[in-house]
PDB file of C-alpha atoms in Angstrom:
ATOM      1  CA  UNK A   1      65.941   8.748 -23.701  1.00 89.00           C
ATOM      2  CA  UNK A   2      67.927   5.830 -24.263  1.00 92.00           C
ATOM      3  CA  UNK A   3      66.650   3.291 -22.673  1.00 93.00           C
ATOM      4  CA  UNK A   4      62.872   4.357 -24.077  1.00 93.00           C
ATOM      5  CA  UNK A   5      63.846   4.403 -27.774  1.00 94.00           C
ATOM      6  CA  UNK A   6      64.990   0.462 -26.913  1.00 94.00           C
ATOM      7  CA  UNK A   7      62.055  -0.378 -24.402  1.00 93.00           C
ATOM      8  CA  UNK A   8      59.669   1.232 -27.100  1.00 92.00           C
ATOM      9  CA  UNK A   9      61.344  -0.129 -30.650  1.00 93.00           C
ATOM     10  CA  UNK A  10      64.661  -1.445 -30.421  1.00 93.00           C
ATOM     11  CA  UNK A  11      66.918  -2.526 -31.744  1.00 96.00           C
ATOM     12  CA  UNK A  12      68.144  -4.946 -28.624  1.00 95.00           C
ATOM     13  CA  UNK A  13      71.166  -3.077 -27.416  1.00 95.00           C
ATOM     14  CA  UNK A  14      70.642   0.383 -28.840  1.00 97.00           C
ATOM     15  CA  UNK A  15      70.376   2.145 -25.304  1.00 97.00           C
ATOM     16  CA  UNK A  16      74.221   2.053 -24.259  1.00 97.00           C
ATOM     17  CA  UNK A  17      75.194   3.012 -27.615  1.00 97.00           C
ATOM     18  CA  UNK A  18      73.070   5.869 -27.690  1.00 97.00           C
ATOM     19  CA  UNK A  19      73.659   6.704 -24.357  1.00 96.00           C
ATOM     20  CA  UNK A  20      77.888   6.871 -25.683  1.00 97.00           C
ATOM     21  CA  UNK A  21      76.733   9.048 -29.058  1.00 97.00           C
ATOM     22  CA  UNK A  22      75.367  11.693 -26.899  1.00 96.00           C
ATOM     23  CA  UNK A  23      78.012  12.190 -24.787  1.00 96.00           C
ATOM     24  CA  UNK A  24      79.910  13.124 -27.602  1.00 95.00           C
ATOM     25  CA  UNK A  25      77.554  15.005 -30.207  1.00 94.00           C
ATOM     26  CA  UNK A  26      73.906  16.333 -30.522  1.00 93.00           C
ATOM     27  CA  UNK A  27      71.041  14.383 -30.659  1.00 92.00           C
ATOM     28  CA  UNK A  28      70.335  14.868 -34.622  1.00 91.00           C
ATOM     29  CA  UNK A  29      74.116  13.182 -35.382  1.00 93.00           C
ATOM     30  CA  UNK A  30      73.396  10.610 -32.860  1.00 96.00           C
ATOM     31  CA  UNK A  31      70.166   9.607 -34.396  1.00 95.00           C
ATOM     32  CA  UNK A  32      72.035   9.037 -38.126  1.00 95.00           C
ATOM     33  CA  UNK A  33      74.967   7.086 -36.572  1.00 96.00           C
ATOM     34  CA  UNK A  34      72.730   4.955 -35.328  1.00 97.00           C
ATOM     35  CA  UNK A  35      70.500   4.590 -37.864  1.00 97.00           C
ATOM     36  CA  UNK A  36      73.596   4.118 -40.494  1.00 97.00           C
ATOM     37  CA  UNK A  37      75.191   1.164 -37.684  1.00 97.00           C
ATOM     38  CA  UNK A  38      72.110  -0.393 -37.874  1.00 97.00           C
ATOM     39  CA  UNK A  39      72.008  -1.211 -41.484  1.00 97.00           C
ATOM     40  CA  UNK A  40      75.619  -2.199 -41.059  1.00 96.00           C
ATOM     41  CA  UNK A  41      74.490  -4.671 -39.168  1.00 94.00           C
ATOM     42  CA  UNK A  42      75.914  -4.062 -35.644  1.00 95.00           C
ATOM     43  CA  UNK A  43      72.598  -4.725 -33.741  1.00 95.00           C
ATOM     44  CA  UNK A  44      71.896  -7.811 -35.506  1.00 90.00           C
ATOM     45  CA  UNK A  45      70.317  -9.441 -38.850  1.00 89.00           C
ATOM     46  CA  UNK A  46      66.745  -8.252 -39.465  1.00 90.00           C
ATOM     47  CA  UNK A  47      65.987 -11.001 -42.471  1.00 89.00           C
ATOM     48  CA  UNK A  48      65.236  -8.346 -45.367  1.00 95.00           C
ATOM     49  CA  UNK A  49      66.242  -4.745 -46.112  1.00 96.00           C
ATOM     50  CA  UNK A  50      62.482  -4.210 -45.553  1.00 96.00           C
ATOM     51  CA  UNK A  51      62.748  -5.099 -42.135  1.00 96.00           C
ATOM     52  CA  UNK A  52      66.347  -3.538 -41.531  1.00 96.00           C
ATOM     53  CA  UNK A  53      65.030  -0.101 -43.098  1.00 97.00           C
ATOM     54  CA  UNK A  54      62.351  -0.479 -40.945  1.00 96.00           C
ATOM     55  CA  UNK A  55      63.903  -0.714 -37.757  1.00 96.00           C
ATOM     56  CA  UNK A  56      66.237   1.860 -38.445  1.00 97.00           C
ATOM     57  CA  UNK A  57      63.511   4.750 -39.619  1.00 96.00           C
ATOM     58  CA  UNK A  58      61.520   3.520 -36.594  1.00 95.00           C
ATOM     59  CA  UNK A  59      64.809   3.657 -33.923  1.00 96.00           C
ATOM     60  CA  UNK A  60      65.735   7.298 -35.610  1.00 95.00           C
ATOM     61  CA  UNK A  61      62.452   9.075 -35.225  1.00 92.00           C
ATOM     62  CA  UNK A  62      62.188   7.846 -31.691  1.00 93.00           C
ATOM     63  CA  UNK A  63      65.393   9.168 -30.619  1.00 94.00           C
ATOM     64  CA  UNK A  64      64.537  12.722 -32.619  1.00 89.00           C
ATOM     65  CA  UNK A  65      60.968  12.771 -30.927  1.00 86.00           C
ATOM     66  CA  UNK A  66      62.873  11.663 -27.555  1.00 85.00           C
ATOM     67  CA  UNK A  67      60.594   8.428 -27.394  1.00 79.00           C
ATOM     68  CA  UNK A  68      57.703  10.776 -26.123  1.00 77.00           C
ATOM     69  CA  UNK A  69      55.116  10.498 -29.380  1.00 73.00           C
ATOM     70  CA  UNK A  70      53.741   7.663 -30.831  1.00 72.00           C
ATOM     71  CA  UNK A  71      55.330   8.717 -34.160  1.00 72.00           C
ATOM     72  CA  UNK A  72      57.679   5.734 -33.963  1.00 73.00           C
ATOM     73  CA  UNK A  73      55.353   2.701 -32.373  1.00 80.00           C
ATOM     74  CA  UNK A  74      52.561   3.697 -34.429  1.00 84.00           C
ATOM     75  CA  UNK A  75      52.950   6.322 -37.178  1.00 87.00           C
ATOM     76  CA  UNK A  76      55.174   3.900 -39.094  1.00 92.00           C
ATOM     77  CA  UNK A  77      52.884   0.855 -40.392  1.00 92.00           C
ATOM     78  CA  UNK A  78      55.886  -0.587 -42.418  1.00 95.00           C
ATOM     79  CA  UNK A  79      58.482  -0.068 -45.580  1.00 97.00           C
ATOM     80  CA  UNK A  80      58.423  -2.002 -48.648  1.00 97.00           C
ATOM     81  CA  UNK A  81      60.922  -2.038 -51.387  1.00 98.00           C
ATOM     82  CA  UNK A  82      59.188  -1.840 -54.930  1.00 97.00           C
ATOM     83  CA  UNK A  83      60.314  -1.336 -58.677  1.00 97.00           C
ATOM     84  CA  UNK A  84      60.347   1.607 -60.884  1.00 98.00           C
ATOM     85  CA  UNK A  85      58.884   0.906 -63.928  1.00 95.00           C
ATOM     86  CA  UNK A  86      62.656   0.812 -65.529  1.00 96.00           C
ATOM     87  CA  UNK A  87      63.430  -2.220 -63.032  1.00 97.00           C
ATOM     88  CA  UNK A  88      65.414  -0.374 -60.333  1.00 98.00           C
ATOM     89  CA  UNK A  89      64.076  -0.882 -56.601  1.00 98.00           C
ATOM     90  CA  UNK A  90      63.319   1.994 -54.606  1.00 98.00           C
ATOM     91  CA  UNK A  91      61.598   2.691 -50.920  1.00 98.00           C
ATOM     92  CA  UNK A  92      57.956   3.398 -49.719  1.00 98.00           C
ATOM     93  CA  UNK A  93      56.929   4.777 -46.411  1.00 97.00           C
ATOM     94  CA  UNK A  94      54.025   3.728 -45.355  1.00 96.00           C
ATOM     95  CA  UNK A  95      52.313   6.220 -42.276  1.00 93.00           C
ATOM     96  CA  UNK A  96      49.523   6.084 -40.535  1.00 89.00           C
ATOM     97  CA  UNK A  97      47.545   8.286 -38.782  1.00 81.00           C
ATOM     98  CA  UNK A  98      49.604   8.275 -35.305  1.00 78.00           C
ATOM     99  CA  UNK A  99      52.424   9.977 -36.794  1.00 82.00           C
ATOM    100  CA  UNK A 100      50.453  13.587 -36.141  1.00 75.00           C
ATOM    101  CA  UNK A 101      51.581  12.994 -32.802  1.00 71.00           C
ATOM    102  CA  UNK A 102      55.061  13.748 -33.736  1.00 71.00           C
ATOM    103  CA  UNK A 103      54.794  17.203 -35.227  1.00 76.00           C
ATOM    104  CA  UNK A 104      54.507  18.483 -38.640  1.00 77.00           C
ATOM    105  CA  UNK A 105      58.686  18.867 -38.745  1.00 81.00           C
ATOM    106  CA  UNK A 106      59.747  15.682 -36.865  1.00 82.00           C
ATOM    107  CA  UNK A 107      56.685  13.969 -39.233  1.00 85.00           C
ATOM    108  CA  UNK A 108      58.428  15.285 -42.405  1.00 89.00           C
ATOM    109  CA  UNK A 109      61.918  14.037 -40.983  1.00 90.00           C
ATOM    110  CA  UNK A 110      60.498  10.702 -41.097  1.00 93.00           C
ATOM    111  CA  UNK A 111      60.453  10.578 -44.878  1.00 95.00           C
ATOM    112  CA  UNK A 112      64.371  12.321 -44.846  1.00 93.00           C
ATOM    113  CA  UNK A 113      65.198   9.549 -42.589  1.00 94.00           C
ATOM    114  CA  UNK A 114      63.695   7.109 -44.748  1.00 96.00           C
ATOM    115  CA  UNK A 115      65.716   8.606 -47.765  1.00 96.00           C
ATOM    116  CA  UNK A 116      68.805   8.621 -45.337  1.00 96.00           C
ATOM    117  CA  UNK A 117      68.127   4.871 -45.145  1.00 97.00           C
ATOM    118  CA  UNK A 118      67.540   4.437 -49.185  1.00 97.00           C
ATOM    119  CA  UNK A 119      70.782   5.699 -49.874  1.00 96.00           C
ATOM    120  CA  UNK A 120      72.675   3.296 -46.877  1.00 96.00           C
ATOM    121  CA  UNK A 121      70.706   0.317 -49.075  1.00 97.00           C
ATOM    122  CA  UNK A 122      71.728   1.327 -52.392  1.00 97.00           C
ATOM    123  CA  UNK A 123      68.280   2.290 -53.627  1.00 98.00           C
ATOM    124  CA  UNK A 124      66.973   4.328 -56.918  1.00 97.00           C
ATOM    125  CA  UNK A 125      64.809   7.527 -55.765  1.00 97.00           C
ATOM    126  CA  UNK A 126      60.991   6.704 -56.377  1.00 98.00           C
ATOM    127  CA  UNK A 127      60.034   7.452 -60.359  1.00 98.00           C
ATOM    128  CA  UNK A 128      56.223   8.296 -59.850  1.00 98.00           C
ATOM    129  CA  UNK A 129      53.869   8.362 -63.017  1.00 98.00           C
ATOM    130  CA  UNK A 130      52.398  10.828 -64.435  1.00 98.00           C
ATOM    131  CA  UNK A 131      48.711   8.930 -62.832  1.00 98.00           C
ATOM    132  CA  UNK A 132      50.307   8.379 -59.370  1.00 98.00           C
ATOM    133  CA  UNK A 133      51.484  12.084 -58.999  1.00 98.00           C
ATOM    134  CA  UNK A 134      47.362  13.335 -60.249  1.00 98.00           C
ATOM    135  CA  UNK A 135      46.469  10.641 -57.746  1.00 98.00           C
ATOM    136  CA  UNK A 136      48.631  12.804 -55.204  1.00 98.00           C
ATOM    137  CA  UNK A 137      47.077  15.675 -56.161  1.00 98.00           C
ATOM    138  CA  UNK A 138      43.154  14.365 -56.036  1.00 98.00           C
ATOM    139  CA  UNK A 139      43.734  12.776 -52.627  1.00 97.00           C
ATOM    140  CA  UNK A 140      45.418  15.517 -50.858  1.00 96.00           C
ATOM    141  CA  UNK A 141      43.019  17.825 -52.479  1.00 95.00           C
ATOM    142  CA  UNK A 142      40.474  15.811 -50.683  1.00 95.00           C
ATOM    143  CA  UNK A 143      42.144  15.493 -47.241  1.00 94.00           C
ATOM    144  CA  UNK A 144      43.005  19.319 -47.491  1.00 91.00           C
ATOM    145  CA  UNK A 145      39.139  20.478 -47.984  1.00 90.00           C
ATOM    146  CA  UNK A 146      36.963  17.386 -46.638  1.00 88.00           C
ATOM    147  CA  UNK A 147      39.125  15.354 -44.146  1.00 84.00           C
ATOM    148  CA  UNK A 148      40.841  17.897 -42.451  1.00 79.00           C
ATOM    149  CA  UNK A 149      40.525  21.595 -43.380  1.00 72.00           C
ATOM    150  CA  UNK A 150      43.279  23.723 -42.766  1.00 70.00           C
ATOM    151  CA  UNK A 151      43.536  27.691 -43.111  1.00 63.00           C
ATOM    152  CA  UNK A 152      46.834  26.803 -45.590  1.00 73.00           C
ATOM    153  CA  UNK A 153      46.126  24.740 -48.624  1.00 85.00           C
ATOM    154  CA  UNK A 154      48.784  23.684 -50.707  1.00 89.00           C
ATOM    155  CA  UNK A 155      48.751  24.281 -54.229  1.00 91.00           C
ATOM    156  CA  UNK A 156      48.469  21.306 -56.832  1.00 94.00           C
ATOM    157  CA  UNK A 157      51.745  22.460 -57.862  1.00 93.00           C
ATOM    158  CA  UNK A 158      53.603  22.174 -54.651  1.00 93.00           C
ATOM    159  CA  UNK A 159      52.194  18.718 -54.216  1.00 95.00           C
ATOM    160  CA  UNK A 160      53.020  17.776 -58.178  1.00 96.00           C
ATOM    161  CA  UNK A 161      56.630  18.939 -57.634  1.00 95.00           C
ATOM    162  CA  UNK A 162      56.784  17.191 -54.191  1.00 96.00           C
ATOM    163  CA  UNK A 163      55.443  13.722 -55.382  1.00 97.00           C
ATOM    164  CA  UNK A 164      57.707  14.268 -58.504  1.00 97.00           C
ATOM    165  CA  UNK A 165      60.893  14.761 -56.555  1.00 96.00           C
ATOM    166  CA  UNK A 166      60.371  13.284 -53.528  1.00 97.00           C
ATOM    167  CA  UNK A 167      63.530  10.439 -53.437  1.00 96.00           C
ATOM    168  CA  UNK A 168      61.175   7.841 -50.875  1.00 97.00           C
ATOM    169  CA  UNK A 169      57.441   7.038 -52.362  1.00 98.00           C
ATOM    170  CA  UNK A 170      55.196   8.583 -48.864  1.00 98.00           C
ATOM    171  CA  UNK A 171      52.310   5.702 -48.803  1.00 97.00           C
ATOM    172  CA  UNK A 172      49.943   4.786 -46.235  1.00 95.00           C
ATOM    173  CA  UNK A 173      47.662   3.052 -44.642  1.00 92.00           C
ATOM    174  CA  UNK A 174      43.550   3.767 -45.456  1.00 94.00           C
ATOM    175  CA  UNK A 175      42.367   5.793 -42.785  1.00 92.00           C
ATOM    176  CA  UNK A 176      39.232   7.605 -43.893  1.00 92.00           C
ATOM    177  CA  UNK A 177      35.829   6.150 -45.525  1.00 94.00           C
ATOM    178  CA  UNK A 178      35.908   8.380 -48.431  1.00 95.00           C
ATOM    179  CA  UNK A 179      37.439   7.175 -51.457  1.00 97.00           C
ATOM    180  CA  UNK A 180      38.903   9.481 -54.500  1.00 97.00           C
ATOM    181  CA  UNK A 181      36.694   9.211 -57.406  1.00 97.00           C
ATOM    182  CA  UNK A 182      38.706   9.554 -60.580  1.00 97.00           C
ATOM    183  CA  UNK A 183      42.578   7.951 -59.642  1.00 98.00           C
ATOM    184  CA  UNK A 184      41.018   4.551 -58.703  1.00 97.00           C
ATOM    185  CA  UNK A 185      42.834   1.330 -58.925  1.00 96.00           C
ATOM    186  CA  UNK A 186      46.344   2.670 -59.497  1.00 97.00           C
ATOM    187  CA  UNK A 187      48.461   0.144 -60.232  1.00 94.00           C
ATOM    188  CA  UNK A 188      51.096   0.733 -57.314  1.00 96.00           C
ATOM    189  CA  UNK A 189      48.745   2.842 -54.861  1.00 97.00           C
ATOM    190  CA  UNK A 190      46.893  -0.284 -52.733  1.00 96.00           C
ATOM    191  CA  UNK A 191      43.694   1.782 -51.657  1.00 97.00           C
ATOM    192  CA  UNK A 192      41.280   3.802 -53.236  1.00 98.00           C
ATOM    193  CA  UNK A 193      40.772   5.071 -50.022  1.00 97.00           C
ATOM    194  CA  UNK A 194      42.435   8.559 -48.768  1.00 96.00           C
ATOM    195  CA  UNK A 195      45.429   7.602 -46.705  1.00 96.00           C
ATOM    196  CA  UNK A 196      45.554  10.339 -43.710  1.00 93.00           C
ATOM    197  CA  UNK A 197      48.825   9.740 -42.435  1.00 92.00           C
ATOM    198  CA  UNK A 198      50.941  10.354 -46.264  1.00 95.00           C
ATOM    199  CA  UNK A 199      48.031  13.028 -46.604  1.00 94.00           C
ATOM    200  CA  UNK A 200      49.101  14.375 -43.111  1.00 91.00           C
ATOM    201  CA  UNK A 201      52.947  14.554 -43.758  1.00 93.00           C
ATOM    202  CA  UNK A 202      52.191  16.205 -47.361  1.00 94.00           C
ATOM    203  CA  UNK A 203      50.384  19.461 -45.561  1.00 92.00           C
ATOM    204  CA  UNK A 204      51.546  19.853 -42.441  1.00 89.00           C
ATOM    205  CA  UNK A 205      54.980  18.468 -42.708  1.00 90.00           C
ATOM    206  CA  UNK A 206      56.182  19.533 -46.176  1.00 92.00           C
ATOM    207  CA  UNK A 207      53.715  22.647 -46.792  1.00 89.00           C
ATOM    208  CA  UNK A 208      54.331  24.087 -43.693  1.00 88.00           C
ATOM    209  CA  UNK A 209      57.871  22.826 -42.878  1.00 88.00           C
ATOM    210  CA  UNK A 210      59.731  22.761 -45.758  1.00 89.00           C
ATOM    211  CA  UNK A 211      61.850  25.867 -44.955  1.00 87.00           C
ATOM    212  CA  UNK A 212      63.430  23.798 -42.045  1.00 88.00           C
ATOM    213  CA  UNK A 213      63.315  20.936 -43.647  1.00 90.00           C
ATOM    214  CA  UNK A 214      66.025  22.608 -45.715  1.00 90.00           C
ATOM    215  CA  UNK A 215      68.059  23.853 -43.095  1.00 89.00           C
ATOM    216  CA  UNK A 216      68.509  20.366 -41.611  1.00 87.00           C
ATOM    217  CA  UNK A 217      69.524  18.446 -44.553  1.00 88.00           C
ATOM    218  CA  UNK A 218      71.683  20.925 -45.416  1.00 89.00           C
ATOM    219  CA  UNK A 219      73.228  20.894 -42.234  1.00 87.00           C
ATOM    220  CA  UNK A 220      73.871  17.429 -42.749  1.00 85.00           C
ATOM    221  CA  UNK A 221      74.506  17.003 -46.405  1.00 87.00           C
ATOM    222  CA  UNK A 222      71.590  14.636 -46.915  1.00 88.00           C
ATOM    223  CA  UNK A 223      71.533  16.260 -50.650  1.00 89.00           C
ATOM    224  CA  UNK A 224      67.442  17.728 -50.583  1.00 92.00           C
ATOM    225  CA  UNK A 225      68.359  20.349 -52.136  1.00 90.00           C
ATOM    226  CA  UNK A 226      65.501  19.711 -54.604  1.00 93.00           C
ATOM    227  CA  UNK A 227      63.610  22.083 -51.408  1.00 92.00           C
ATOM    228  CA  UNK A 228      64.793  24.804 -52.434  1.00 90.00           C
ATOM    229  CA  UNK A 229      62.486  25.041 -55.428  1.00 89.00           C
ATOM    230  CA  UNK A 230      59.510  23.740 -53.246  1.00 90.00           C
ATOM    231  CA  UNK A 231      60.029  26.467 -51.164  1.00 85.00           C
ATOM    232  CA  UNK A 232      59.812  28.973 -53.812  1.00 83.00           C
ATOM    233  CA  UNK A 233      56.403  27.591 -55.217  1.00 81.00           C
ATOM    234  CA  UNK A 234      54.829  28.905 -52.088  1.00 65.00           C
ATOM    235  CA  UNK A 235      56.888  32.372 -52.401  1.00 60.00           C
ATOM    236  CA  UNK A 236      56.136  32.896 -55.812  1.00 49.00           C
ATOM    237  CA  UNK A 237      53.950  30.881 -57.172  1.00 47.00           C
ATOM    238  CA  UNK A 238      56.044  29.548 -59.871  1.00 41.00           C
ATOM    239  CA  UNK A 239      56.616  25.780 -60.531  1.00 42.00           C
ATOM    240  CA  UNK A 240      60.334  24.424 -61.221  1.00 39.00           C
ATOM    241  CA  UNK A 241      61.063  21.821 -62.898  1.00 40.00           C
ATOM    242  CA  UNK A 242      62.566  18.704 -61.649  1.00 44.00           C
ATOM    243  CA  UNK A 243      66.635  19.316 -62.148  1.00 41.00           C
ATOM    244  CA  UNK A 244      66.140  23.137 -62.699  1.00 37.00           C
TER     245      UNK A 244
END
């Protein structure tokens, strides 16, 4: 495991430290101590907090997927810090198709990595607009019935709630022809295009996973507690408000 999370992404190094994390605690615990030591800097300067989130969303979801998926190499395009319309910087995730390979769970954990990450840089949590969360709910719509059909369909409610109290903006890269045809040219959104790898994480990871979801970040204090409500959408159908 160790030596194919550094042959695969890196950082330079990472192998014998991993290698000494396991020997002493589980694989979840060793994939956050890493992650944390490598935006301390102990594997070396990256040149931006873009690039040092990166790395360290890219080096954690390799050792939880055991280097074995191609959620790491290629279901991560990138991260990009961006403002908040009230000037504080926060963190998008861009995904790409490749990260189905990982699971719906481990694909969800990506974006409670990438929040793990946020909060090691001293970032706000994403403020979406009221246009950007309908632009959610269009383009997941979309995926959900044209793209991809499922037998479970989330609600426009679950995926209002999510996109309103999700801490780390889930972007990605165009990966389908079709376009949406009413949130066009949103400001912050780069494609018109649907964008099958957020899409992907939305349904399979959140809708399906969020229960677990829960019961990790509890389990390590990562404060999504915010779940909790998401998870009762589905049970009862009722929509809570951000902060309920």
């Amino acid at each position: 495991l160790a030596e194919r999370v550094e042959s695969l992404v890196g950082p330079k190094g990472v192998a014998a430290r991993i290698r000494e994390l396991l020997k002493q605690k589980p694989r979840e615990e060793t994939c956050f101590q890493v992650m944390a030591e490598i935006i301390d800097g102990k594997f070396g300067e990256f040149g931006s907090n873009e690039s040092l989130s990166e790395q360290a969303i890219r080096t954690g979801i390799t050792i939880l997927t055991e280097g074995v998926t191609a959620a790491g190499t290629e279901g991560i395009s990138k991260t990009k810090i961006s403002s908040n319309t009230d000037g504080t910087k926060y963190l998008s995730l861009y995904l790409a198709g490749p990260i189905r390979s990982a699971g719906g769970t481990s694909a969800a954990l990506t974006v409670v990595l990438a929040d793990y990450v946020r909060k090691l840089l001293k970032l706000q949590a994403y403020i979406p607009t009221d246009t950007e969360v309908e632009r959610y709910v269009e383009e997941v719509g979309i995926y959900q019935t044209v793209c991809y059909a499922r037998q479970y369909k989330m609600s426009d409610e679950e995926i209002r709630f999510l996109a309103r109290n999700c801490p780390v903006c889930i972007d990605g890269e165009p990966t389908e022809e079709i376009e949406v045809s009413i949130y066009k040219r949103v400001p912050r959104v780069e494609t018109d295009r649907i964008r099958g790898g957020m899409a992907l994480v939305v349904t399979e990871g959140f809708g399906l996973k969020s229960a677990k979801l829960l019961k990790i970040s509890k389990k390590h204090n990562l404060g999504w507690d915010w779940l909790e409500n998401f998870v009762k959408i589905g049970k009862r159908g009722k929509i809570f408000e951000k902060g309920a």
